[in-house]
Amino acid sequence: MDIYSSTANELFRRCQPENVDFLMKIAKSQNMPELEKVCKKIFNLQTYAVLESWLLFDDSDYDFEDEIVKEFFSVNHLHIVSEFDLYVILETLVEAKCLKGWVKSLKEIRFQAMDTREVLDCKLLRDSQKCAIIANIDALIHREDPKIPMPEGFSTTFRNRNPTNERGRFMLWIMILLKCPNYDKNLDRFNDIFCLTQCQRCRLKFSTQKARTTCPKHLYEKADEIYGKIYPHF
């Protein structure tokens, strides 16, 4: 076996949710299409696990790249409940100043699969883009031709990719609350998305505020602990 094949096989073996972004960079820079396929397969099957790993970053030592995130967001079938989850991850990385550019990734999000309230909440979109997207959503609802085209280069797909894994979504959103720069805004979003009792909301707020200083490498364990406090029967 030559060195290239041996190296490629080792990279395939090591491909996991926590390093798939790094390996995708290698695949793109070294022209390794098979490794690229493996990375996208991981993102397809373990979407929330990959997104959660992106929140484990240390602000000082890692930068995400728009071109790489775009490749993941372009995967057709994902184990994800809502396109809004992809958007909020992107927004969190942008606000944390650890993403080099974001326009290409933004255009891969299927905004037509969101509801209008979610679109209006997407601050990375310009007002003109929001108007165009909402006009297209309204046209889909009424089975009419849209009066305004989608913003140039944006995804025109309106189907959800694969609405599954509610627990994975809940865990992702807890980790967003632990890591995001804008806590209050995302807490409001969390409460809009998930139907929690008043008691559960109080536990969530108390636990996440207290845990926001958690070391990145312990973030998943802390999120799992908070999940257990909100749903103690699981």
mmCIF file of C-alpha atoms in Angstrom:
data_model
loop_
_atom_site.group_PDB
_atom_site.id
_atom_site.type_symbol
_atom_site.label_atom_id
_atom_site.label_comp_id
_atom_site.label_asym_id
_atom_site.label_seq_id
_atom_site.Cartn_x
_atom_site.Cartn_y
_atom_site.Cartn_z
ATOM 1 C CA MET A 1 0.000 0.000 0.000
ATOM 2 C CA ASP A 2 1.439 3.429 -0.972
ATOM 3 C CA ILE A 3 1.824 6.301 1.495
ATOM 4 C CA TYR A 4 -1.135 8.223 0.040
ATOM 5 C CA SER A 5 -3.519 5.271 0.430
ATOM 6 C CA SER A 6 -2.228 4.502 3.909
ATOM 7 C CA THR A 7 -2.686 8.129 5.005
ATOM 8 C CA ALA A 8 -6.148 8.317 3.438
ATOM 9 C CA ASN A 9 -7.273 5.126 5.179
ATOM 10 C CA GLU A 10 -6.041 6.461 8.523
ATOM 11 C CA LEU A 11 -7.978 9.699 8.007
ATOM 12 C CA PHE A 12 -11.119 7.716 7.103
ATOM 13 C CA ARG A 13 -10.729 5.712 10.303
ATOM 14 C CA ARG A 14 -10.324 8.825 12.435
ATOM 15 C CA CYS A 15 -13.310 10.700 10.987
ATOM 16 C CA GLN A 16 -15.646 11.523 13.878
ATOM 17 C CA PRO A 17 -18.157 14.338 14.574
ATOM 18 C CA GLU A 18 -15.624 16.239 16.691
ATOM 19 C CA ASN A 19 -12.975 16.446 13.933
ATOM 20 C CA VAL A 20 -15.019 16.326 10.730
ATOM 21 C CA ASP A 21 -14.566 20.065 10.104
ATOM 22 C CA PHE A 22 -10.767 19.761 10.303
ATOM 23 C CA LEU A 23 -10.739 16.674 8.065
ATOM 24 C CA MET A 24 -12.962 18.411 5.517
ATOM 25 C CA LYS A 25 -10.332 21.160 5.298
ATOM 26 C CA ILE A 26 -7.716 18.498 4.557
ATOM 27 C CA ALA A 27 -9.979 16.845 1.984
ATOM 28 C CA LYS A 28 -10.520 20.143 0.138
ATOM 29 C CA SER A 29 -6.905 21.325 0.286
ATOM 30 C CA GLN A 30 -5.409 17.952 -0.708
ATOM 31 C CA ASN A 31 -8.036 17.078 -3.323
ATOM 32 C CA MET A 32 -9.293 13.958 -1.537
ATOM 33 C CA PRO A 33 -12.879 13.486 -2.784
ATOM 34 C CA GLU A 34 -13.360 10.180 -0.965
ATOM 35 C CA LEU A 35 -12.489 11.771 2.378
ATOM 36 C CA GLU A 36 -14.863 14.623 1.537
ATOM 37 C CA LYS A 37 -17.660 12.085 0.997
ATOM 38 C CA VAL A 38 -16.918 10.446 4.350
ATOM 39 C CA CYS A 39 -17.028 13.830 6.117
ATOM 40 C CA LYS A 40 -20.370 14.677 4.535
ATOM 41 C CA LYS A 41 -21.707 11.240 5.467
ATOM 42 C CA ILE A 42 -20.818 11.891 9.104
ATOM 43 C CA PHE A 43 -22.616 15.245 8.928
ATOM 44 C CA ASN A 44 -25.601 13.548 7.298
ATOM 45 C CA LEU A 45 -25.968 10.827 9.921
ATOM 46 C CA GLN A 46 -24.828 12.729 13.037
ATOM 47 C CA THR A 47 -25.815 16.305 12.239
ATOM 48 C CA TYR A 48 -26.480 17.468 15.780
ATOM 49 C CA ALA A 49 -23.323 15.803 17.118
ATOM 50 C CA VAL A 50 -21.231 17.715 14.561
ATOM 51 C CA LEU A 51 -22.985 21.024 15.278
ATOM 52 C CA GLU A 52 -22.493 20.474 19.008
ATOM 53 C CA SER A 53 -18.765 19.895 18.430
ATOM 54 C CA TRP A 54 -18.541 23.279 16.694
ATOM 55 C CA LEU A 55 -19.589 24.884 19.977
ATOM 56 C CA LEU A 56 -16.635 23.321 21.814
ATOM 57 C CA PHE A 57 -14.246 25.808 20.210
ATOM 58 C CA ASP A 58 -11.796 27.829 22.240
ATOM 59 C CA ASP A 59 -12.196 31.391 20.957
ATOM 60 C CA SER A 60 -8.449 31.915 20.819
ATOM 61 C CA ASP A 61 -7.205 28.973 18.798
ATOM 62 C CA TYR A 62 -9.607 27.957 16.018
ATOM 63 C CA ASP A 63 -11.248 29.592 13.032
ATOM 64 C CA PHE A 64 -14.032 28.072 10.941
ATOM 65 C CA GLU A 65 -14.093 28.780 7.216
ATOM 66 C CA ASP A 66 -17.137 29.812 5.218
ATOM 67 C CA GLU A 67 -16.153 27.531 2.344
ATOM 68 C CA ILE A 68 -16.040 24.494 4.635
ATOM 69 C CA VAL A 69 -19.257 25.234 6.541
ATOM 70 C CA LYS A 70 -20.957 25.792 3.184
ATOM 71 C CA GLU A 71 -19.984 22.274 2.092
ATOM 72 C CA PHE A 72 -21.731 20.796 5.126
ATOM 73 C CA PHE A 73 -24.823 23.000 4.818
ATOM 74 C CA SER A 74 -25.194 21.906 1.183
ATOM 75 C CA VAL A 75 -25.721 18.229 2.130
ATOM 76 C CA ASN A 76 -29.196 17.285 0.921
ATOM 77 C CA HIS A 77 -30.321 14.922 3.695
ATOM 78 C CA LEU A 78 -29.599 15.764 7.320
ATOM 79 C CA HIS A 79 -30.820 14.392 10.635
ATOM 80 C CA ILE A 80 -32.061 17.767 11.805
ATOM 81 C CA VAL A 81 -35.449 19.065 12.905
ATOM 82 C CA SER A 82 -35.291 22.619 11.578
ATOM 83 C CA GLU A 83 -33.242 24.779 9.209
ATOM 84 C CA PHE A 84 -33.380 27.438 11.919
ATOM 85 C CA ASP A 85 -30.914 25.322 13.918
ATOM 86 C CA LEU A 86 -28.346 25.673 11.119
ATOM 87 C CA TYR A 87 -28.938 29.407 11.025
ATOM 88 C CA VAL A 88 -28.465 29.875 14.786
ATOM 89 C CA ILE A 89 -25.219 27.875 14.755
ATOM 90 C CA LEU A 90 -23.966 30.113 11.948
ATOM 91 C CA GLU A 91 -25.028 33.251 13.809
ATOM 92 C CA THR A 92 -23.336 32.028 16.999
ATOM 93 C CA LEU A 93 -20.035 31.418 15.181
ATOM 94 C CA VAL A 94 -20.248 34.850 13.536
ATOM 95 C CA GLU A 95 -20.991 36.611 16.840
ATOM 96 C CA ALA A 96 -18.119 34.741 18.517
ATOM 97 C CA LYS A 97 -15.827 36.023 15.725
ATOM 98 C CA CYS A 98 -14.495 32.569 14.917
ATOM 99 C CA LEU A 99 -15.914 32.191 11.400
ATOM 100 C CA LYS A 100 -14.042 33.575 8.392
ATOM 101 C CA GLY A 101 -16.897 34.917 6.279
ATOM 102 C CA TRP A 102 -20.408 33.488 6.280
ATOM 103 C CA VAL A 103 -22.275 34.562 3.131
ATOM 104 C CA LYS A 104 -21.742 31.294 1.232
ATOM 105 C CA SER A 105 -22.946 29.233 4.194
ATOM 106 C CA LEU A 106 -25.954 31.495 4.700
ATOM 107 C CA LYS A 107 -27.073 30.919 1.111
ATOM 108 C CA GLU A 108 -27.164 27.126 1.632
ATOM 109 C CA ILE A 109 -29.755 27.366 4.417
ATOM 110 C CA ARG A 110 -33.273 26.498 3.251
ATOM 111 C CA PHE A 111 -35.041 29.610 4.464
ATOM 112 C CA GLN A 112 -38.211 28.654 2.585
ATOM 113 C CA ALA A 113 -38.540 25.676 4.948
ATOM 114 C CA MET A 114 -38.774 28.057 7.940
ATOM 115 C CA ASP A 115 -41.814 29.952 9.112
ATOM 116 C CA THR A 116 -41.936 33.717 8.665
ATOM 117 C CA ARG A 117 -41.310 34.445 12.340
ATOM 118 C CA GLU A 118 -38.022 32.546 12.190
ATOM 119 C CA VAL A 119 -36.980 34.377 9.015
ATOM 120 C CA LEU A 120 -37.673 37.738 10.661
ATOM 121 C CA ASP A 121 -35.422 36.669 13.546
ATOM 122 C CA CYS A 122 -32.427 36.061 11.244
ATOM 123 C CA LYS A 123 -30.316 39.161 11.730
ATOM 124 C CA LEU A 124 -27.637 38.013 9.273
ATOM 125 C CA LEU A 125 -30.216 38.630 6.533
ATOM 126 C CA ARG A 126 -30.763 42.109 5.148
ATOM 127 C CA ASP A 127 -34.323 43.478 5.289
ATOM 128 C CA SER A 128 -34.667 43.179 1.506
ATOM 129 C CA GLN A 129 -33.639 39.513 1.688
ATOM 130 C CA LYS A 130 -36.167 38.826 4.451
ATOM 131 C CA CYS A 131 -38.933 40.417 2.362
ATOM 132 C CA ALA A 132 -38.041 38.311 -0.671
ATOM 133 C CA ILE A 133 -37.882 35.081 1.343
ATOM 134 C CA ILE A 134 -41.200 35.755 3.087
ATOM 135 C CA ALA A 135 -42.821 36.562 -0.265
ATOM 136 C CA ASN A 136 -41.662 33.173 -1.563
ATOM 137 C CA ILE A 137 -42.915 31.370 1.565
ATOM 138 C CA ASP A 138 -46.296 33.073 1.178
ATOM 139 C CA ALA A 139 -46.420 32.061 -2.495
ATOM 140 C CA LEU A 140 -45.726 28.434 -1.541
ATOM 141 C CA ILE A 141 -48.535 28.483 1.030
ATOM 142 C CA HIS A 142 -51.019 29.856 -1.509
ATOM 143 C CA ARG A 143 -49.602 27.812 -4.407
ATOM 144 C CA GLU A 144 -48.881 30.917 -6.431
ATOM 145 C CA ASP A 145 -45.892 32.178 -8.360
ATOM 146 C CA PRO A 146 -43.797 34.442 -6.118
ATOM 147 C CA LYS A 147 -43.994 38.153 -6.889
ATOM 148 C CA ILE A 148 -40.350 38.585 -5.838
ATOM 149 C CA PRO A 149 -37.547 36.126 -6.663
ATOM 150 C CA MET A 150 -35.438 34.620 -3.913
ATOM 151 C CA PRO A 151 -32.280 36.613 -3.143
ATOM 152 C CA GLU A 152 -29.538 35.843 -5.651
ATOM 153 C CA GLY A 153 -27.654 32.633 -4.923
ATOM 154 C CA PHE A 154 -29.913 31.539 -2.056
ATOM 155 C CA SER A 155 -31.282 28.004 -1.844
ATOM 156 C CA THR A 156 -34.679 27.680 -3.513
ATOM 157 C CA THR A 157 -35.392 24.331 -1.851
ATOM 158 C CA PHE A 158 -38.376 24.432 0.494
ATOM 159 C CA ARG A 159 -38.406 20.859 1.822
ATOM 160 C CA ASN A 160 -37.088 19.908 5.260
ATOM 161 C CA ARG A 161 -34.064 17.646 5.012
ATOM 162 C CA ASN A 162 -35.055 14.982 7.552
ATOM 163 C CA PRO A 163 -37.072 16.087 10.604
ATOM 164 C CA THR A 164 -35.807 13.697 13.307
ATOM 165 C CA ASN A 165 -33.926 13.606 16.599
ATOM 166 C CA GLU A 166 -35.722 15.942 18.995
ATOM 167 C CA ARG A 167 -33.341 15.113 21.870
ATOM 168 C CA GLY A 168 -30.368 15.988 19.684
ATOM 169 C CA ARG A 169 -31.971 19.333 18.921
ATOM 170 C CA PHE A 170 -32.638 20.024 22.599
ATOM 171 C CA MET A 171 -29.018 19.240 23.517
ATOM 172 C CA LEU A 172 -27.731 21.485 20.731
ATOM 173 C CA TRP A 173 -29.819 24.399 21.972
ATOM 174 C CA ILE A 174 -28.613 23.945 25.556
ATOM 175 C CA MET A 175 -25.041 24.130 24.240
ATOM 176 C CA ILE A 176 -25.927 27.251 22.249
ATOM 177 C CA LEU A 177 -27.114 28.854 25.502
ATOM 178 C CA LEU A 178 -23.847 27.896 27.193
ATOM 179 C CA LYS A 179 -21.642 29.273 24.424
ATOM 180 C CA CYS A 180 -23.425 32.068 22.542
ATOM 181 C CA PRO A 181 -22.403 35.714 23.111
ATOM 182 C CA ASN A 182 -26.058 36.849 23.164
ATOM 183 C CA TYR A 183 -27.638 34.742 25.922
ATOM 184 C CA ASP A 184 -30.937 36.589 26.442
ATOM 185 C CA LYS A 185 -31.854 36.533 22.750
ATOM 186 C CA ASN A 186 -31.224 32.800 22.445
ATOM 187 C CA LEU A 187 -33.022 32.038 25.712
ATOM 188 C CA ASP A 188 -36.115 33.707 24.226
ATOM 189 C CA ARG A 189 -35.683 31.619 21.076
ATOM 190 C CA PHE A 190 -35.315 28.449 23.173
ATOM 191 C CA ASN A 191 -38.542 29.160 25.045
ATOM 192 C CA ASP A 192 -40.369 29.808 21.766
ATOM 193 C CA ILE A 193 -39.196 26.502 20.273
ATOM 194 C CA PHE A 194 -39.598 24.092 23.196
ATOM 195 C CA CYS A 195 -42.777 23.637 25.226
ATOM 196 C CA LEU A 196 -41.447 23.763 28.786
ATOM 197 C CA THR A 197 -43.377 24.244 31.989
ATOM 198 C CA GLN A 198 -42.650 27.348 34.058
ATOM 199 C CA CYS A 199 -40.695 25.175 36.495
ATOM 200 C CA GLN A 200 -38.588 23.728 33.665
ATOM 201 C CA ARG A 201 -37.922 27.215 32.287
ATOM 202 C CA CYS A 202 -36.669 28.348 35.693
ATOM 203 C CA ARG A 203 -34.385 25.304 35.968
ATOM 204 C CA LEU A 204 -33.094 25.934 32.455
ATOM 205 C CA LYS A 205 -32.306 29.600 33.086
ATOM 206 C CA PHE A 206 -30.671 28.994 36.463
ATOM 207 C CA SER A 207 -28.598 26.031 35.234
ATOM 208 C CA THR A 208 -27.419 27.580 31.970
ATOM 209 C CA GLN A 209 -26.526 30.964 33.478
ATOM 210 C CA LYS A 210 -24.488 29.223 36.169
ATOM 211 C CA ALA A 211 -22.715 26.972 33.630
ATOM 212 C CA ARG A 212 -21.725 29.588 31.022
ATOM 213 C CA THR A 213 -18.150 29.636 32.339
ATOM 214 C CA THR A 214 -17.762 25.896 31.655
ATOM 215 C CA CYS A 215 -14.503 24.918 29.953
ATOM 216 C CA PRO A 216 -15.220 24.100 26.259
ATOM 217 C CA LYS A 217 -13.988 20.512 26.579
ATOM 218 C CA HIS A 218 -16.616 19.848 29.302
ATOM 219 C CA LEU A 219 -19.467 21.600 27.502
ATOM 220 C CA TYR A 220 -21.248 18.455 26.291
ATOM 221 C CA GLU A 221 -21.145 16.833 29.734
ATOM 222 C CA LYS A 222 -22.558 19.999 31.300
ATOM 223 C CA ALA A 223 -25.333 20.182 28.680
ATOM 224 C CA ASP A 224 -26.222 16.539 29.370
ATOM 225 C CA GLU A 225 -26.375 17.307 33.098
ATOM 226 C CA ILE A 226 -28.725 20.251 32.470
ATOM 227 C CA TYR A 227 -30.900 18.075 30.220
ATOM 228 C CA GLY A 228 -31.249 15.628 33.122
ATOM 229 C CA LYS A 229 -32.388 18.428 35.438
ATOM 230 C CA ILE A 230 -35.091 19.524 33.010
ATOM 231 C CA TYR A 231 -36.206 15.979 32.122
ATOM 232 C CA PRO A 232 -35.281 13.971 35.268
ATOM 233 C CA HIS A 233 -37.249 10.906 34.145
ATOM 234 C CA PHE A 234 -34.859 10.242 31.222
#
